[in-house]
XYZ file of C-alpha atoms in Angstrom:
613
model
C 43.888 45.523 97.262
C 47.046 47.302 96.678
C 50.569 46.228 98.165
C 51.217 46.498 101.997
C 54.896 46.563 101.570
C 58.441 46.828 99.073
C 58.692 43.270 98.984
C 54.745 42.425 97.877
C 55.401 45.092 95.398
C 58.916 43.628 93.661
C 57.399 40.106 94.097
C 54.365 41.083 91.633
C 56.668 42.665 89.313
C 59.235 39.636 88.583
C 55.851 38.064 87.672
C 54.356 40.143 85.776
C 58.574 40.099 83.467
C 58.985 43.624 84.707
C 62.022 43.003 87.220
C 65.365 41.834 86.585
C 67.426 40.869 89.764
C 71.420 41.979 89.239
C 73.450 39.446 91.699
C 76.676 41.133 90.311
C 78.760 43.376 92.577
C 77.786 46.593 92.088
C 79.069 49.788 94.042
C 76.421 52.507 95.399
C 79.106 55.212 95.118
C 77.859 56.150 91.199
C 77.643 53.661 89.069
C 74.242 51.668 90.671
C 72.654 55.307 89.958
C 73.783 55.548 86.221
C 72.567 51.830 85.951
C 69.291 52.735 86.900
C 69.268 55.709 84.747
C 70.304 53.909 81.870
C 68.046 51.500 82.237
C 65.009 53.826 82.845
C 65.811 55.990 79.049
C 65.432 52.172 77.297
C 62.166 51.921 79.268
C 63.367 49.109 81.185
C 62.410 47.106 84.436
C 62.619 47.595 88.208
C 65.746 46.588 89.481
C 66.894 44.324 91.853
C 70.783 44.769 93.046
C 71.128 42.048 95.632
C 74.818 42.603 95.896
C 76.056 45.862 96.714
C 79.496 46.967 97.830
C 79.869 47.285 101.474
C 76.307 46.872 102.550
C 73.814 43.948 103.683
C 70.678 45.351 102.156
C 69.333 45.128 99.001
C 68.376 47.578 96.681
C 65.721 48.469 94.490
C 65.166 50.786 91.314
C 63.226 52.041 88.820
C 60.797 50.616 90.194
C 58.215 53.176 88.691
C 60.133 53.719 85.829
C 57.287 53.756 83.032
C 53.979 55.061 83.314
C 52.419 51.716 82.293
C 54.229 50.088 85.760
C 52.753 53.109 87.707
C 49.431 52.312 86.306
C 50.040 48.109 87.142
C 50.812 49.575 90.935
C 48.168 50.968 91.463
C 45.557 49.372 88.917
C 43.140 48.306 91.953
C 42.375 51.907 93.524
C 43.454 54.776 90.863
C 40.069 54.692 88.738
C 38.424 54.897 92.635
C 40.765 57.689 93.497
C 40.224 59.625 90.232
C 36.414 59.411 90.652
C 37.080 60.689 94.594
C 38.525 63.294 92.771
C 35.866 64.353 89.720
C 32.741 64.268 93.297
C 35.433 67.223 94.699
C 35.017 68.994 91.466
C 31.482 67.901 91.226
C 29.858 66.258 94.161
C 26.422 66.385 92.844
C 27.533 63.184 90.457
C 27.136 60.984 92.815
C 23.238 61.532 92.981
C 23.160 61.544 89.270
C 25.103 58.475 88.687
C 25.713 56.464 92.037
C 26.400 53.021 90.434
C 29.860 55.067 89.029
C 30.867 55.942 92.548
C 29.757 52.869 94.415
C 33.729 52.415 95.680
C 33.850 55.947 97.159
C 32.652 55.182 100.729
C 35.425 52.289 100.647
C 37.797 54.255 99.320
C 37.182 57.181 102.036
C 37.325 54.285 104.767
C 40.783 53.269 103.802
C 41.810 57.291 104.011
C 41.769 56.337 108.285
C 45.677 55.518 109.309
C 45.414 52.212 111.646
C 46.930 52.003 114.363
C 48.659 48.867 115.832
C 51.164 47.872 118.518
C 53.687 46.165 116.537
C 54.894 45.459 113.062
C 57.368 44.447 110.777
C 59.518 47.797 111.392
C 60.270 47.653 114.918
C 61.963 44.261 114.141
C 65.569 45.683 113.923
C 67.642 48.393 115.005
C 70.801 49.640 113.042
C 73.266 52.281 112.305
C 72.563 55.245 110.065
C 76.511 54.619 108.795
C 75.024 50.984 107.568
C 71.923 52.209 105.256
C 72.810 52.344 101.878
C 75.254 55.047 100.989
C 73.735 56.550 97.951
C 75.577 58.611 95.387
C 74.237 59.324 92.523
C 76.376 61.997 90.613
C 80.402 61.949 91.260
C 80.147 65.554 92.700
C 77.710 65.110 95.408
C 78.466 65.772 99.048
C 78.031 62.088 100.379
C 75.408 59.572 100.678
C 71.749 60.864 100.305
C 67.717 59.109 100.881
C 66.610 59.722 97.156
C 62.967 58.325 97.649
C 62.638 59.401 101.515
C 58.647 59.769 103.244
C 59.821 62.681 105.650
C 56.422 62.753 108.510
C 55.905 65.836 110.791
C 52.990 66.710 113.210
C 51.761 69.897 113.764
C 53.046 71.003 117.174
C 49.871 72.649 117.767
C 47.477 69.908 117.743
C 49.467 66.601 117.036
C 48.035 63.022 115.126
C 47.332 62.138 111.681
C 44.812 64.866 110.750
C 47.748 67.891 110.733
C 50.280 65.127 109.519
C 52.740 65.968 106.678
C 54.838 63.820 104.638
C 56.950 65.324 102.323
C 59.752 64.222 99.909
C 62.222 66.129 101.666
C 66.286 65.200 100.662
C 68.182 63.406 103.736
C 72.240 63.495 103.553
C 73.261 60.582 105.155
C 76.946 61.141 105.078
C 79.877 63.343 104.166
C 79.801 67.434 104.886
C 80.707 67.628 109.172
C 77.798 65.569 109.942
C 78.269 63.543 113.491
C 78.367 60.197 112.082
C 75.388 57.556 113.266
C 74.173 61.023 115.193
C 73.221 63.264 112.671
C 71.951 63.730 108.992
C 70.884 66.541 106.923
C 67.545 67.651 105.956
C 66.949 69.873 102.914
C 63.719 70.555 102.233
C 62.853 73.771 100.294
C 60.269 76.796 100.207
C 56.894 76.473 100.257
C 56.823 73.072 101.889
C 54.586 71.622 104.531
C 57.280 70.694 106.801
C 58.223 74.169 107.198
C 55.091 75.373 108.773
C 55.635 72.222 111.646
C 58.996 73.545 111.815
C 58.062 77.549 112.287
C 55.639 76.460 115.014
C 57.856 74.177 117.178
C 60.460 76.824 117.349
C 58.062 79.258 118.288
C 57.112 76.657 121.257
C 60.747 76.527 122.081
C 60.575 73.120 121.157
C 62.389 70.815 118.652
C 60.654 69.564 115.901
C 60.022 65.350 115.655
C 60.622 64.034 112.173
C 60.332 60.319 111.171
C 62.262 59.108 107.604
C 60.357 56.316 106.440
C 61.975 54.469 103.000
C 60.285 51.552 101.030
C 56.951 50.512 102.517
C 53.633 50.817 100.632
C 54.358 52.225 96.857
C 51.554 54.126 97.875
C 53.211 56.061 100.611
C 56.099 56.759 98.494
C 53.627 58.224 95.659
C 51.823 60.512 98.429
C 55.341 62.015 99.696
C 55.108 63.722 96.152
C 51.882 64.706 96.036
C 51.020 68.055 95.870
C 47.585 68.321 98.089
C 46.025 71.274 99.146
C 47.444 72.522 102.763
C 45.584 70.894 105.567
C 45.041 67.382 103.674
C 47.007 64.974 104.837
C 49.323 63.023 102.472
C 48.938 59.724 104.556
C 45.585 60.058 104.106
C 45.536 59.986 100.205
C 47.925 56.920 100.965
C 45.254 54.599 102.436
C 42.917 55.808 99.159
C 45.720 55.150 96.860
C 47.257 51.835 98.602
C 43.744 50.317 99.002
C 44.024 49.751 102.428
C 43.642 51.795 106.211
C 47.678 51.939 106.863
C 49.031 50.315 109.899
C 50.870 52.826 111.791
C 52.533 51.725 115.135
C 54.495 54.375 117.310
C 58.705 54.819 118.024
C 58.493 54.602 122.098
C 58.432 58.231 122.998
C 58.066 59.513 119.029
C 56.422 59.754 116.114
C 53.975 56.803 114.413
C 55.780 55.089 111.308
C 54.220 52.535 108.564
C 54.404 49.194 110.615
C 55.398 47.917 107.160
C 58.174 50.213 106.213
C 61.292 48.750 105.325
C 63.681 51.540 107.256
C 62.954 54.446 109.488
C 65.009 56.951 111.196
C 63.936 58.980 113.572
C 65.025 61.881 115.303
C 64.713 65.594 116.187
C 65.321 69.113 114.710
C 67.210 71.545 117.268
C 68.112 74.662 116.139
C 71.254 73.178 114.350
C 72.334 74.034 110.929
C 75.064 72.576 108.715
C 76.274 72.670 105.020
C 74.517 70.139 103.067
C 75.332 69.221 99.278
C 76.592 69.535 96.664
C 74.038 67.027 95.079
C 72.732 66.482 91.380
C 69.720 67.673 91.386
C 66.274 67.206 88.738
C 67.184 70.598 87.078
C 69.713 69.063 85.871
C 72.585 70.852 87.657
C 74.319 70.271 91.292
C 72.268 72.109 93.659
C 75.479 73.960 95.657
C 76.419 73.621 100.115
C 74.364 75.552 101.787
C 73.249 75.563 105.406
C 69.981 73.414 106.267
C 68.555 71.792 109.286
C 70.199 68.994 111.009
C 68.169 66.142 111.981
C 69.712 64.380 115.488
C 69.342 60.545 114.984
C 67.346 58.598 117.991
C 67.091 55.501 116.419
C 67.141 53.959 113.111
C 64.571 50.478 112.685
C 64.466 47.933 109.875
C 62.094 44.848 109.082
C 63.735 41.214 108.581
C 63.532 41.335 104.385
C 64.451 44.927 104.057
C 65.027 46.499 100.959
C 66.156 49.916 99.773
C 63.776 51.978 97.237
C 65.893 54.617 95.494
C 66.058 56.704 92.975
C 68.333 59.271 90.895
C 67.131 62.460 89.403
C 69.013 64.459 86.648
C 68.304 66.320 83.440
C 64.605 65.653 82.515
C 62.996 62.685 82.172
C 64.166 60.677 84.847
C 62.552 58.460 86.892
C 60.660 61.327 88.943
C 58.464 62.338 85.256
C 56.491 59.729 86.129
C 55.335 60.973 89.232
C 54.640 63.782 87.789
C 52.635 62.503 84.790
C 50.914 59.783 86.706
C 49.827 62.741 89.204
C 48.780 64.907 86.300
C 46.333 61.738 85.295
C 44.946 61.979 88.949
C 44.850 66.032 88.736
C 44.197 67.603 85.460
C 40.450 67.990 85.955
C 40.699 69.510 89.343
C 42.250 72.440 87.944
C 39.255 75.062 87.292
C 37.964 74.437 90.914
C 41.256 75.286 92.303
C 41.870 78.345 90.062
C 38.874 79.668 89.104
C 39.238 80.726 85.352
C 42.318 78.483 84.691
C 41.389 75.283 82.082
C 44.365 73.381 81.638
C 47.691 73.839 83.055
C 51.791 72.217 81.961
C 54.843 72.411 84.494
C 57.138 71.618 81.905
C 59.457 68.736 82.452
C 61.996 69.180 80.024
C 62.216 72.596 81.419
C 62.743 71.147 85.500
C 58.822 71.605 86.557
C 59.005 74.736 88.089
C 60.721 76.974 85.679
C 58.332 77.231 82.632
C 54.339 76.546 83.789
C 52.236 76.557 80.172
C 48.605 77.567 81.019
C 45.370 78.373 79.793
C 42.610 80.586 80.548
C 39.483 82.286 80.478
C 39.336 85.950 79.360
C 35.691 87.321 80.109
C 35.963 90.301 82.078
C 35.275 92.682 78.659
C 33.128 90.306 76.416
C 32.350 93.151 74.992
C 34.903 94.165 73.359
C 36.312 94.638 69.753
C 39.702 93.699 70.708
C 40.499 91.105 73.344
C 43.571 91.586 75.457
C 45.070 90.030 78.712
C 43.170 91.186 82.024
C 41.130 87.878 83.252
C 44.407 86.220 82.295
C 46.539 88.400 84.735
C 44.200 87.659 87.527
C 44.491 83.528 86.351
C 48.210 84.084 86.199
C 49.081 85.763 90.193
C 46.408 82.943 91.205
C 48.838 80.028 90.022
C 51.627 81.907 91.477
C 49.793 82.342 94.595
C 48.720 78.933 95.959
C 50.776 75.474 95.771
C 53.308 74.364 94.114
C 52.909 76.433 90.922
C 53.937 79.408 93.158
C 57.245 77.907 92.668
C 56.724 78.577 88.588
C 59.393 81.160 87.403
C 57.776 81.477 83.633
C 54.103 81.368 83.053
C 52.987 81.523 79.922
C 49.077 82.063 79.705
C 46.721 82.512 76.330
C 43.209 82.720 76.553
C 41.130 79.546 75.842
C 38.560 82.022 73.562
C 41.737 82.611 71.134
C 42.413 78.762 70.967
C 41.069 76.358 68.170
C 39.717 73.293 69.028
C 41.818 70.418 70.923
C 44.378 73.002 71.044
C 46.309 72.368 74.061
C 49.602 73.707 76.169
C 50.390 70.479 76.297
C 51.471 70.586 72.521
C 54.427 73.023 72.804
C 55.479 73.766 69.480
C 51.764 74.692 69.087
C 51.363 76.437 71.823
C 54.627 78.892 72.089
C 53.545 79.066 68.507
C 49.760 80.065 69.204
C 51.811 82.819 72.224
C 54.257 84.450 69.840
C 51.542 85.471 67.290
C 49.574 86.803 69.786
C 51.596 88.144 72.488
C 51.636 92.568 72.324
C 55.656 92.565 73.347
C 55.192 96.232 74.461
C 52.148 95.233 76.965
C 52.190 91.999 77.898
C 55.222 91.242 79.748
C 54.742 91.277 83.748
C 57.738 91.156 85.533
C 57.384 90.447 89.522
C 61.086 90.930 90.820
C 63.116 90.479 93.990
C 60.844 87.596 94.829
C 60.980 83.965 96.150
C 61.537 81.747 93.421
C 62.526 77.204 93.639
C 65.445 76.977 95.741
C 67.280 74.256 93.684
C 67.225 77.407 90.581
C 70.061 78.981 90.550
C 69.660 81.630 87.902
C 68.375 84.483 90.390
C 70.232 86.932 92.404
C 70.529 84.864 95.543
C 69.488 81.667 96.714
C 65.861 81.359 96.855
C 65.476 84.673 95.207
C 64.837 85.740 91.805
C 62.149 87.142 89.617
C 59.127 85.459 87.811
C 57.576 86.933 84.434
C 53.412 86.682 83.114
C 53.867 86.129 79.642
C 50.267 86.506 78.631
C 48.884 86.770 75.219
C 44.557 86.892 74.196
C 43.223 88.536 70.960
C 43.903 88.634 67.269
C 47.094 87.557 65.426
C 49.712 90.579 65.931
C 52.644 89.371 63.743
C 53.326 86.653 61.164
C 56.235 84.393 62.151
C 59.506 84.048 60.418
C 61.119 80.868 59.433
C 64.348 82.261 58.007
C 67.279 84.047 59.341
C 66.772 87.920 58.041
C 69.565 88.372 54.862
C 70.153 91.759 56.602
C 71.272 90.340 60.192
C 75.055 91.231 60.851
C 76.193 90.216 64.404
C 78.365 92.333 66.598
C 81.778 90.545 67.214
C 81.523 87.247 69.299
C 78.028 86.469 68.180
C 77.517 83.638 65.719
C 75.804 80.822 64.473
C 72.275 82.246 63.822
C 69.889 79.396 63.802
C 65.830 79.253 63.561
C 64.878 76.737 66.006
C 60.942 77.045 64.756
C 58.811 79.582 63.578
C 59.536 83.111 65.614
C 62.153 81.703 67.431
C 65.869 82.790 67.051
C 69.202 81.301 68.523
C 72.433 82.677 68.433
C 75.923 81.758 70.278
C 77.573 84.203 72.349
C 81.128 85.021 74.201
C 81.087 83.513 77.442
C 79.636 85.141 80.007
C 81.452 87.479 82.757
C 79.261 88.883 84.558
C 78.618 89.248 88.830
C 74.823 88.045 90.110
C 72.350 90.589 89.594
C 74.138 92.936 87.333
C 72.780 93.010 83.585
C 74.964 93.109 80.961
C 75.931 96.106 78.649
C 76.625 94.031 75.948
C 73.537 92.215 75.825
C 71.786 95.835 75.302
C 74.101 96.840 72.431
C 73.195 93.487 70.777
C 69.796 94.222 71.145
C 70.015 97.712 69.918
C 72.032 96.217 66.908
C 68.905 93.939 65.846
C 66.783 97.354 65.775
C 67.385 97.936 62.184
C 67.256 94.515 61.153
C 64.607 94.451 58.432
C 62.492 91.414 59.109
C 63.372 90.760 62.717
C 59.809 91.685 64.198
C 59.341 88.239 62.974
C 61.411 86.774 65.779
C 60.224 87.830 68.953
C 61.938 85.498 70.446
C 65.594 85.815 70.760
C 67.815 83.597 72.637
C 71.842 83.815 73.906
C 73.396 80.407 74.683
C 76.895 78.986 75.175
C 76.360 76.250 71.927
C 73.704 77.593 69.396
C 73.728 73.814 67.431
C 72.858 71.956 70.999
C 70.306 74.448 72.158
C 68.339 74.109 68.718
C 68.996 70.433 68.535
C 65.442 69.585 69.718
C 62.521 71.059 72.134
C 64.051 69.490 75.205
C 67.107 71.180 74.539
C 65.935 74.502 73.751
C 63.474 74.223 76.650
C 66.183 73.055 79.175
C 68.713 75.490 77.868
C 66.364 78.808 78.009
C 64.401 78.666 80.607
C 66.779 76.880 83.537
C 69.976 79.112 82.548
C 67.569 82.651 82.787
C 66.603 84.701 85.296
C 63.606 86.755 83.601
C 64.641 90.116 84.789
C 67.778 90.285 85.003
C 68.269 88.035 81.921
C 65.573 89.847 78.914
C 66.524 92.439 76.826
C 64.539 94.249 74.357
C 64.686 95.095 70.465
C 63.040 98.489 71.233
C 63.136 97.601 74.845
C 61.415 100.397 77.019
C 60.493 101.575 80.630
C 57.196 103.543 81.422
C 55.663 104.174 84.122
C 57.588 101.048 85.623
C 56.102 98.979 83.150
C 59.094 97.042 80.966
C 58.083 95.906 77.084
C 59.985 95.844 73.620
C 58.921 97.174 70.239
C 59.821 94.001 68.389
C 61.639 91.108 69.949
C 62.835 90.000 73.351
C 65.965 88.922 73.746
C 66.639 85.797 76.262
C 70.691 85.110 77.922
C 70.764 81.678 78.543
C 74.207 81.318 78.968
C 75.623 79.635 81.480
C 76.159 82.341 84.080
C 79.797 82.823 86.102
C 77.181 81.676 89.716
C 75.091 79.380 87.835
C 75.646 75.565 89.570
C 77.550 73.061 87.010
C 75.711 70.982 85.125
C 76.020 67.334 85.552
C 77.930 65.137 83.612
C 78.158 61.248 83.872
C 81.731 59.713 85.019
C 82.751 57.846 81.851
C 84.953 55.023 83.823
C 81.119 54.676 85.433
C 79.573 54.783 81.812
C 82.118 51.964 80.669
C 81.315 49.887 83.950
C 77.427 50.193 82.694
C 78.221 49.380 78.966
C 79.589 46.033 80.395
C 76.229 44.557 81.932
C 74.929 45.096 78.632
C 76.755 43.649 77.135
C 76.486 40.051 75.682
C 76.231 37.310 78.975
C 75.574 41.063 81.234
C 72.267 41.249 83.490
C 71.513 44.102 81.645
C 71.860 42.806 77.921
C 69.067 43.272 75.531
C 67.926 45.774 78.307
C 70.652 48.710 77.434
């Protein structure tokens, strides 16, 4: 059950016609990453580049690159896991109906980490400067671990049990790293790593870290998923992979997979150096800035080694099917995580952690003849309280009692639809500000700070939505391009913006102050300011990419009839949203086109990749 290692794993896929092996030259500065990206928008197969530029290992992509391929990886253990999952939420089902859970014990056994004295890792020692130098975007800082299983111990009381494994990023190259002796490690707020790391330097010790790459799929899947502090990620591993994992121990270190295909291993002292640029999943280059510096020991390697990567851009790329596949595994756990909450959407197209869609109960007043947000604020601060939708910078919650049936977040038109009807502008806009928000989002007042905004909305209908531009709407010089991108939803082009970080901008409050006596434009509560009105319209990726990654709720929301009382912040009619492009924001990322050509060509007729791209 399950594969033990890379090679298993690509063997079963060339069988199954969902592999295609490139023996072409291909160059891991760029263009291998916009190959697999192309590749992965037609829905294509894993990918096999057995000839890359400057290096002896192989490399592998895409190789969960459709959610039907995540399914075929894991099609022995995932309807096991998911039950594992329903006796959390429910553990009296397994009394009612024990013939459904008869795989549980089994799949709890395989949780246990093995441990062995040898294995296919410690076969090989190499170089750190003879990995695979990945770059995937022509502005990033050097060559980076894109699908990296980063393992920590807790200082405190050491082994698998306070384990955690983490899909940290690793800079392999470039910046003023010691070559062969150092790399970077980035890993971000509210990570598991960082707790390892707060306690080792309070033991005046350095911290241990192992990089494993390739292995088990199933290792690679648990690096990304987001378990409750205190569970161990290599123990949802065995569960998932089918199978106890061998783990044998670096002389003098940490354990690693006995069937990984690369680990490095090495300490954290007290050393930090710029890291980046790198093209991140929002869609933009995450900037330099100073992170932890991980001192190379040793770097191992098994006989048939081959290199998993990946390359993460503008939503969907390859990582939306983690995040889909984990959703599968997930979405019924919800109410006994956050009591109250039903259903919840960390939207993709939006980079995860800037827009979270939710829905939930609102009981506290059954009572009474007008329903408004109160359970709702409590389900809201919950989901930015505990895991990873902490990181959330938008939540948008309506109450499930308002909702018709098989409505759903997870339909968005319906949804922001179902919000702007119902939403009091003057009442239920919560703004939390000067507050930790993702650190790869660059549209708050300082790196890893910004402000987050509970947009909730429960009762009766308070507005009718309108579908065309008001006759009376005159914009202020520099504004153009009005364009209804759906019902109650407004776009407009603006002048470039000028602006420092954290400073509003006047001119954004005279334009809202202009659409005061706008006859009609109550019926567009939702205004918003971007840099190409057409684009941002274009389609509900767009507008959802565009709006919420380019914002900064506070410092980025204006008001039509905008007010202050009591420190409470609302508007009479509309909000107004500036999702320009801001004078700090990060650059966007934009594909080489000499690269893009280079791609076209292996599609073309006699190319690897023809009939494929």
């Amino acid at each position: 059950m399950g594969y033990k290692n890379t090679r298993e794993c690509l063997e079963a896929l060339e069988a199954r016609g969902e592999l295609v092996r490139i023996d072409k030259s291909v160059d891991a500065n760029v263009e291998i990453g916009a190959i697999q990206r192309r590749v992965f928008r037609a829905g294509g197969p894993a990918l096999l580049f057995n000839n890359v530029k400057g290096c002896r290992f192989p490399m592998a992509a895409n190789i969960f690159g459709t959610r039907d391929r995540m399914r075929f990886l894991f099609r022995d253990t995932v309807d096991t896991v998911e039950r594992l999952m329903k006796l959390k939420l429910s553990p009296m089902e397994a009394f009612k109906r024990p013939w459904a859970y008869l795989g549980a014990p089994r799949a709890a056994y395989h949780t246990l980490p093995r441990r062995v004295s040898d294995g296919p890792i410690l076969r090989n020692r190499t170089t750190v400067s003879n990995l695979p130098q990945l770059v995937s975007w022509p502005m990033d800082g050097g060559g980076y671990v894109t699908l990296p299983q980063v393992y920590t111990e807790d200082p405190d009381n050491p082994g698998f049990a306070g384990s955690n494994m983490g899909m940290y990023r690793v800079q392999l190259s470039g910046n003023d790293y010691v070559q062969d002796k150092e790399v970077g490690l980035h890993y971000q707020i509210h990570r598991g790593i960082g707790h390892h790391h707060a306690k080792a330097i309070a033991r005046g010790e350095p911290l241990k870290v192992n990089v494993f790459v390739g292995g088990p799929p199933a290792m690679t899947l648990a690096a990304v998923m987001p378990l409750p502090e205190g569970l161990a990620e290599i123990f949802f591993a065995g569960a998932m992979g089918g199978h106890r994992i061998p783990m044998v121990r670096h002389p003098g270190g940490l354990p690693m997979p006995a069937q990984a295909d690369f680990c490095i291993c090495g300490t954290v002292e007290g050393v930090e150096k710029s890291e980046g640029p790198f093209g991140d999943h929002l869609g933009y280059y995450s900037l330099a800035h100073d992170f932890p510096v991980l001192k190379v020991d040793a770097v191992y390697h098994r006989d048939d080694a081959v290199w998993p990567f990946t390359t993460v851009g503008r939503p969907p790329q390859e990582d939306t099917m983690f995040g889909e596949f984990i959703h599968e595994l997930t979405s019924e756990l919800v109410p006994s995580v956050f009591s109250g909450v039903h259903e919840v959407h960390a939207v993709d197209a939006a980079g995860v952690h800037p827009l979270l869609l939710a829905v939930g109960s609102e009981r506290y007043v059954p009572y009474a003849g007008e329903r408004q947000p109160q359970e709702l604020l409590t389900n809201a601060m919950a989901l930015l309280g505990n895991t990873q939708t902490s990181l959330s910078k938008y939540v948008f919650i309506a109450a499930r009692e308002d909702m018709e049936e098989g409505q759903s977040c997870h339909d968005i038109p319906g949804f922001f639809h179902h919000m702007l009807t119902r939403a009091d502008l003057t009442r239920d806009l919560h703004f939390i500000t000067r507050t930790t928000i993702d650190t790869l989002d660059y549209s708050g007042i300082s790196l890893n700070q910004g402000s987050k905004l509970v947009f909730a909305a429960a009762g009766s209908v308070k507005r009718a939505l309108s579908t065309e531009v008001p006759s009376t709407l005159k914009l202020p010089r520099g504004y153009r391009d009005p364009q209804v991108f759906a019902p109650g939803i407004l776009v407009l082009k603006g002048p470039k913006h000028r602006r420092k970080r954290d400073q509003q901008d006047p001119a954004l409050e005279r334009l809202a102050e202009s659409f005061r006596s706008v006859k009609g434009i109550e019926g567009f509560p939702m205004i918003v300011l971007a840099d190409d009105a057409g684009f941002t319209a274009g389609n509900w990726d767009n507008f959802l990419w565009v709006t919420f990654t380019r914002s900064d709720p506070a410092t980025d929301m204006y008001g039509v009839g905008g007010f202050t009382h009591a420190k409470h912040w609302g508007a009479d009619k509309a909000v107004v949203i500036d999702a320009r492009l801001k004078t700090y924001h990060a650059p966007p990322l934009e594909p080489d086109p000499e690269v893009e050509r280079a791609v076209d060509a292996l599609g073309a007729k006699g190319g690897p990749l023809h009939g494929i791209i």
